[in-house]
mmCIF file of C-alpha atoms in Angstrom:
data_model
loop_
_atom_site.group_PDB
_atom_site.id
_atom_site.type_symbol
_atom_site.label_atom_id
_atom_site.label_comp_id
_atom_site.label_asym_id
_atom_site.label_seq_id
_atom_site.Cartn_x
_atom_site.Cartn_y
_atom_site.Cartn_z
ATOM 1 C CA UNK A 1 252.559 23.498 202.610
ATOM 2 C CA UNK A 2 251.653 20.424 203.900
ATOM 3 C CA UNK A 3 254.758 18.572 205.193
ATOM 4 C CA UNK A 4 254.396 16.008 202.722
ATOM 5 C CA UNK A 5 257.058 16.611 199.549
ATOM 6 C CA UNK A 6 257.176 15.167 196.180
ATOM 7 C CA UNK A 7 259.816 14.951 193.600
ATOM 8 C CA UNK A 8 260.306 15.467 191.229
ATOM 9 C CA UNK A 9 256.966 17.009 190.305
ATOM 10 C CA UNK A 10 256.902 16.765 186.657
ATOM 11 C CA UNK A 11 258.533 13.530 184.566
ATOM 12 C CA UNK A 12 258.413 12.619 181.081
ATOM 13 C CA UNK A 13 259.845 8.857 180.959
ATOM 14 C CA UNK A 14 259.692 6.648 177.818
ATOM 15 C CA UNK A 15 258.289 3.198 177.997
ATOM 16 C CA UNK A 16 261.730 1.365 178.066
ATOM 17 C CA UNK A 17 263.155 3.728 181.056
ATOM 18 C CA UNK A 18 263.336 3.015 184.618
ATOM 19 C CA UNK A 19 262.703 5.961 186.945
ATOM 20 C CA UNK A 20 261.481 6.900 190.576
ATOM 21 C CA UNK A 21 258.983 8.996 192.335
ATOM 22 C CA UNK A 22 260.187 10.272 195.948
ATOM 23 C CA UNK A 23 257.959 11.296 198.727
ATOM 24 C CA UNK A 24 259.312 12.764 202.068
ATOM 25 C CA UNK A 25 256.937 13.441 205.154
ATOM 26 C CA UNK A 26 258.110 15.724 208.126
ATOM 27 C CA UNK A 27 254.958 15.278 209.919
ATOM 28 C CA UNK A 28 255.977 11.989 212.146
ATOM 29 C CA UNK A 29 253.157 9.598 210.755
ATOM 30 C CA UNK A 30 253.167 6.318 210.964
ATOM 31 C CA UNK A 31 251.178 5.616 207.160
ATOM 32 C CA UNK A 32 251.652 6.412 203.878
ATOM 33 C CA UNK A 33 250.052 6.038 201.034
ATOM 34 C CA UNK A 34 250.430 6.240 196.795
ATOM 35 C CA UNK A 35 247.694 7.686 194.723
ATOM 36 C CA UNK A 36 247.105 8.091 191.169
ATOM 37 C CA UNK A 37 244.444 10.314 190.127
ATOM 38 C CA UNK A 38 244.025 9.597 185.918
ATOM 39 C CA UNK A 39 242.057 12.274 183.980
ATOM 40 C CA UNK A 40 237.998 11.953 184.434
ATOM 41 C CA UNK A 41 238.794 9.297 187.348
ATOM 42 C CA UNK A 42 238.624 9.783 190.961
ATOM 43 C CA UNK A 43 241.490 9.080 192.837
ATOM 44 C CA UNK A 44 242.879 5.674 193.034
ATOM 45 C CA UNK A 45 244.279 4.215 196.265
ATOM 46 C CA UNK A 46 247.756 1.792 194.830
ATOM 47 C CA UNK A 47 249.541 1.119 198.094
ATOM 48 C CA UNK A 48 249.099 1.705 201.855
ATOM 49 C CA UNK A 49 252.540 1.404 204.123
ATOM 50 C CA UNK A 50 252.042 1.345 208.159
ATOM 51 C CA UNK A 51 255.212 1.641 210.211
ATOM 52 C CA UNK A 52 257.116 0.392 207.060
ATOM 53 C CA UNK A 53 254.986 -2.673 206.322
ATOM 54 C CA UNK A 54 253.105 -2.847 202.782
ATOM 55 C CA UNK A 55 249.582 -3.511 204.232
ATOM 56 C CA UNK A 56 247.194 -3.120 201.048
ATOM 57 C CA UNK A 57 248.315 -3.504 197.580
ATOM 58 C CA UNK A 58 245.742 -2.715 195.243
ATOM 59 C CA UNK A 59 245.948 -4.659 192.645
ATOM 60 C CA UNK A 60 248.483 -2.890 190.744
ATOM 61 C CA UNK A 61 250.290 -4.196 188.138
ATOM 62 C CA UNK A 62 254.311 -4.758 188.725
ATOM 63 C CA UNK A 63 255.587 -2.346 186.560
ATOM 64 C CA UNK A 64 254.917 -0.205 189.879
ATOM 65 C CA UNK A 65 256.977 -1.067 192.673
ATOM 66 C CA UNK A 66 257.011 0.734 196.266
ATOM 67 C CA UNK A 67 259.772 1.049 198.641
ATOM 68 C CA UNK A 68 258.959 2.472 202.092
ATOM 69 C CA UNK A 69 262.621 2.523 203.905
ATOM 70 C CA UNK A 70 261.365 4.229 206.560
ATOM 71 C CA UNK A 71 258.587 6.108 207.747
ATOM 72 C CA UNK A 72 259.334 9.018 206.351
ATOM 73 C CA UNK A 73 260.151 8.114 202.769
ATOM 74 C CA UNK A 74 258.451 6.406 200.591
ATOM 75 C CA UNK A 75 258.986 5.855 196.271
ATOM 76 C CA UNK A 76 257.710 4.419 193.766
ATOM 77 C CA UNK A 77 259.955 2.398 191.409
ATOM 78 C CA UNK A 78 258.388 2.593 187.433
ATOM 79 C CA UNK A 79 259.870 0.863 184.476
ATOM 80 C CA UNK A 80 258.263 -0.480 181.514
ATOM 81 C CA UNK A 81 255.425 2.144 181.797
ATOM 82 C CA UNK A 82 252.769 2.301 179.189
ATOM 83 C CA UNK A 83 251.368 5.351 178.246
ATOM 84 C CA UNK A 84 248.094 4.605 179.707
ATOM 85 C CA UNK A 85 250.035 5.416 182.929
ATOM 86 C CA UNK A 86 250.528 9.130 182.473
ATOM 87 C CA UNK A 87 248.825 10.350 185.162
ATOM 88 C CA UNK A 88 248.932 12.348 188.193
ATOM 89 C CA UNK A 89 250.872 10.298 191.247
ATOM 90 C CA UNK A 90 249.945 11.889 194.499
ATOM 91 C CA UNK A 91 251.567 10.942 198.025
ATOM 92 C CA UNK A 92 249.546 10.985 201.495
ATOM 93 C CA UNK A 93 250.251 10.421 205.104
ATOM 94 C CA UNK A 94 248.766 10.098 208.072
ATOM 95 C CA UNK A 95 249.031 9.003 212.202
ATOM 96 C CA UNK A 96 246.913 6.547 211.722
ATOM 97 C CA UNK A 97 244.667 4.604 210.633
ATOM 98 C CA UNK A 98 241.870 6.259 208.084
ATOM 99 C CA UNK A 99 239.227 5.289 210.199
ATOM 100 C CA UNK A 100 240.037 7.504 212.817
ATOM 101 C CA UNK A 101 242.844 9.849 210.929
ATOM 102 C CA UNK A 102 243.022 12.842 207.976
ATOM 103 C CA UNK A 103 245.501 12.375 205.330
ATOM 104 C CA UNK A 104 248.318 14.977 204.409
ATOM 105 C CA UNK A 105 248.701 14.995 200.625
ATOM 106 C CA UNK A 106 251.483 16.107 198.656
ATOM 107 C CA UNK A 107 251.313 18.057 195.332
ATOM 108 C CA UNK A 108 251.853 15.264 193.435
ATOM 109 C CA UNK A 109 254.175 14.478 190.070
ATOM 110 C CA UNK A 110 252.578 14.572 187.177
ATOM 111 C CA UNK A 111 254.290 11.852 184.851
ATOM 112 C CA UNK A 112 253.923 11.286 180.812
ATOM 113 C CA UNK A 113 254.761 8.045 179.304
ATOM 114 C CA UNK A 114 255.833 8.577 176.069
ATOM 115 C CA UNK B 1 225.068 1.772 196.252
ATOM 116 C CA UNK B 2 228.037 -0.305 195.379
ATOM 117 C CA UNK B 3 230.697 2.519 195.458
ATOM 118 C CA UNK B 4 231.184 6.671 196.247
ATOM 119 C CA UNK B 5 228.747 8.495 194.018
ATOM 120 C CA UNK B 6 229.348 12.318 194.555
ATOM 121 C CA UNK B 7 226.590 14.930 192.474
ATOM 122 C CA UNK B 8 226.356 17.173 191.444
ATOM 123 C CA UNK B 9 229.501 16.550 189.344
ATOM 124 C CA UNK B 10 229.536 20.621 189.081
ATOM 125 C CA UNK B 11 228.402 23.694 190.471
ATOM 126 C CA UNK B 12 228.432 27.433 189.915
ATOM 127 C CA UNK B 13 226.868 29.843 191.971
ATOM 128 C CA UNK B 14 227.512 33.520 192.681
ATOM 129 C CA UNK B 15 229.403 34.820 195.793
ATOM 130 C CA UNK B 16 226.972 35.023 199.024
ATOM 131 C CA UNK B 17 224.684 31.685 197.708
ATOM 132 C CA UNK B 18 224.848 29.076 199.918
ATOM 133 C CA UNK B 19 224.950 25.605 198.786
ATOM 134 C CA UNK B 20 225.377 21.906 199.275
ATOM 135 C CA UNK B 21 226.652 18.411 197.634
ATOM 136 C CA UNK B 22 225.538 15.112 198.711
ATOM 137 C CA UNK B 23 227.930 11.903 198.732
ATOM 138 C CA UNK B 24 226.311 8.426 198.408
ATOM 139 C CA UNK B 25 228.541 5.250 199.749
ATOM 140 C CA UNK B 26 227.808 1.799 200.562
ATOM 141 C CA UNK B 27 225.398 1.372 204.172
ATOM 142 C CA UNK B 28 227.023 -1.831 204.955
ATOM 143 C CA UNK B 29 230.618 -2.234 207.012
ATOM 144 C CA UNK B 30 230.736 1.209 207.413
ATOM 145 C CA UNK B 31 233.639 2.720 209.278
ATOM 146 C CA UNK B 32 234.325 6.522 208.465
ATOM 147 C CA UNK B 33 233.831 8.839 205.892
ATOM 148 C CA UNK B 34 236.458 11.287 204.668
ATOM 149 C CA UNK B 35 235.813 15.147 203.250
ATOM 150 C CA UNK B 36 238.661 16.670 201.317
ATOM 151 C CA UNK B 37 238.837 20.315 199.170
ATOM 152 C CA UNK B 38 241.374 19.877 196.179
ATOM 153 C CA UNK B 39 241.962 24.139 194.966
ATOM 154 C CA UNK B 40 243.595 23.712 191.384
ATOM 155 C CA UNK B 41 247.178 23.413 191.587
ATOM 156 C CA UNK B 42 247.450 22.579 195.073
ATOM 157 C CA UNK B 43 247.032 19.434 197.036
ATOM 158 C CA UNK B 44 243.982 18.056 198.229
ATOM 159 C CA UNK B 45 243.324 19.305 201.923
ATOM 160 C CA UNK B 46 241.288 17.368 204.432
ATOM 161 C CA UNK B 47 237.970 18.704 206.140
ATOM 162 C CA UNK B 48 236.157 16.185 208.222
ATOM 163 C CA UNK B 49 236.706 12.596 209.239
ATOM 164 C CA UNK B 50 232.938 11.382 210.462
ATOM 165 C CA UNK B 51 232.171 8.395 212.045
ATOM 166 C CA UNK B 52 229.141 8.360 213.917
ATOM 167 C CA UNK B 53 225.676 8.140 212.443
ATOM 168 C CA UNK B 54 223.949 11.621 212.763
ATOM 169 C CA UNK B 55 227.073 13.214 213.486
ATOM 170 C CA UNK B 56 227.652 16.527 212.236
ATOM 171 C CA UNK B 57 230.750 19.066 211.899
ATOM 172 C CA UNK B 58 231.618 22.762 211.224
ATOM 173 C CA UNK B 59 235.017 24.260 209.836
ATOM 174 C CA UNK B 60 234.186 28.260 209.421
ATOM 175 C CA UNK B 61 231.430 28.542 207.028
ATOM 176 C CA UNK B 62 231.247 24.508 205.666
ATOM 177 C CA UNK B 63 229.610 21.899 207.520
ATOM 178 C CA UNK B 64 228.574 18.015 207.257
ATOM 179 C CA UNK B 65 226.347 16.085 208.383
ATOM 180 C CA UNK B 66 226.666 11.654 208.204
ATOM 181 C CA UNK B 67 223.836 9.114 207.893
ATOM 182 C CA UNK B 68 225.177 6.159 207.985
ATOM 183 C CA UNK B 69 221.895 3.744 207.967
ATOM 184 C CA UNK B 70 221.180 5.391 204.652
ATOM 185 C CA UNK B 71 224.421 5.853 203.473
ATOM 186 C CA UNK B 72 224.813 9.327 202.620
ATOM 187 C CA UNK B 73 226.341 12.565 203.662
ATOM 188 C CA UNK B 74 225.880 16.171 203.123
ATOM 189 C CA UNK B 75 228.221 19.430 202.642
ATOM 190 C CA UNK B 76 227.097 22.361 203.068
ATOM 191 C CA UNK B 77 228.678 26.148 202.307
ATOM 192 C CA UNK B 78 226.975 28.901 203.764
ATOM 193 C CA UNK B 79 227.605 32.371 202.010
ATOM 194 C CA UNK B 80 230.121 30.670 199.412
ATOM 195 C CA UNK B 81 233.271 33.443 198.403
ATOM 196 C CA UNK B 82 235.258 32.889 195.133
ATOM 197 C CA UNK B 83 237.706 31.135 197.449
ATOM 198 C CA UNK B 84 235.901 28.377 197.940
ATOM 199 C CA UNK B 85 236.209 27.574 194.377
ATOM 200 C CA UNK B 86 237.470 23.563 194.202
ATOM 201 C CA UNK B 87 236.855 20.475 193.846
ATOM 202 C CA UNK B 88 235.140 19.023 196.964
ATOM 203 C CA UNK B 89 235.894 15.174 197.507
ATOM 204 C CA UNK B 90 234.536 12.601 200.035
ATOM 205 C CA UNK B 91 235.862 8.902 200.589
ATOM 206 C CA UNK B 92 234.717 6.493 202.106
ATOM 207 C CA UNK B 93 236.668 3.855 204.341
ATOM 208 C CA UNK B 94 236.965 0.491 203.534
ATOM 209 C CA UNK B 95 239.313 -2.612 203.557
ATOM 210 C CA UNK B 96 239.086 -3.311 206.828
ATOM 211 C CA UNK B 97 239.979 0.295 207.755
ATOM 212 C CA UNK B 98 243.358 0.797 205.753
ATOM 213 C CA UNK B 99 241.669 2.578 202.534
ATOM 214 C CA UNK B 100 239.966 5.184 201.139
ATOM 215 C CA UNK B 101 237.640 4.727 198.273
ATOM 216 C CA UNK B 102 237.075 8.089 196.762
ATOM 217 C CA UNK B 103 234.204 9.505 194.986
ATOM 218 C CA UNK B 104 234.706 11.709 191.515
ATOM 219 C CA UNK B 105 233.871 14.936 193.373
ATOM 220 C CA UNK B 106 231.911 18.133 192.776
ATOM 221 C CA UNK B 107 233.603 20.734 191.302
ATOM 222 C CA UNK B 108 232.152 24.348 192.753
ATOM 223 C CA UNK B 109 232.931 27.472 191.260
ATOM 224 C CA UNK B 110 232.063 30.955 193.020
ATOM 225 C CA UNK B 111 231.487 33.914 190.511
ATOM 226 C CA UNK B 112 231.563 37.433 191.605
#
């Protein structure tokens, strides 16, 4: 258990629905972050939130869209999906900055796009 | 060395061996480097943050050691149990401090 929850943790969506990924910290950080972590791929960094504020966007396209309401919540908004998205979506968060700070990870969702 | 290049890509050794990976980043810009153990099913656990050129850490029975003017950094397991089996990630820090690049990771596994 690392105080960082995700739900739900497994999702089968088609490519026409709209659905959301939920991650909760109880650990008081300030940053957190969305991963996806494809098979045969290391994991890939999508968007980093400090105190609330979208600081790095990684180039993702915008049928993923975050939405940190506070700092300890954070989603990700999907519609449109292709199945090239199935993946595994994991949640981190940390104090600080990752120059100085360890991330807490969540178990992750695992979502199909069908 | 343009991003994280982790080898070997797997391992198995039997309990008591001891062993180590290596993780190749970029020299340049550097600002930390990040060790994480992922156990199947679970969620990816941090180890060490380094940051300092020849700095080396200890958790228990795993160390690292950082070279950062060569751009490389070593983990090492001493007396490896069947616990120990996971994949062993490191990442390296970049975008100006606010990201993680990962490498693909070394998956161990620890036979009786």
């Amino acid at each position: 258990e690392t105080g960082v929850t995700q739900t739900p943790r497994h999702l089968v969506m088609g490519m026409t629905n709209k659905k959301s990924l939920k991650c909760e910290q109880h650990l008081g950080h300030n940053a957190m972050y969305w991963y996806k972590q494809s098979a045969k791929k290391p994991l890939e960094l999508m968007f980093v939130y400090s105190l609330e504020e979208r600081v790095e966007n990684n180039s993702v396209p915008s049928r993923f869209s975050p939405e940190c309401p506070n700092s300890s919540h954070l989603f990700l908004h999907l519609h449109t999906l292709q199945p090239e998205d199935s993946a595994l979506y994991l949640c981190a968060s940390s104090p600080g900055t990752p120059i100085s700070y360890e991330q807490y990870f969540g178990p992750g969702t695992r979502l199909t796009v069908t | 060395i343009l991003n994280v290049e982790q080898s070997p890509q797997s391992l198995h050794v039997q309990e008591g061996d001891s062993t180590n990976f290596t993780c190749s980043f970029p020299s340049s810009n550097f600002y930390a480097l990040h060790w994480y153990r992922w156990e199947t099913a679970k969620s990816p656990e941090a180890l060490f943050v380094m940051t300092l050129n020849g700095d080396e850490k200890k958790k228990g029975r795993i160390s690292a050691t950082l070279n950062t003017k060569e751009g490389y950094s070593y983990l090492y397991i001493k007396g490896s149990q069947p616990e120990d089996s996971a994949t062993y990630l490191c990442a390296y820090v970049t975008g100006g401090g606010n990201k993680l690049t990962f490498g693909t990771g070394t998956q161990l596994k620890v036979e009786l």
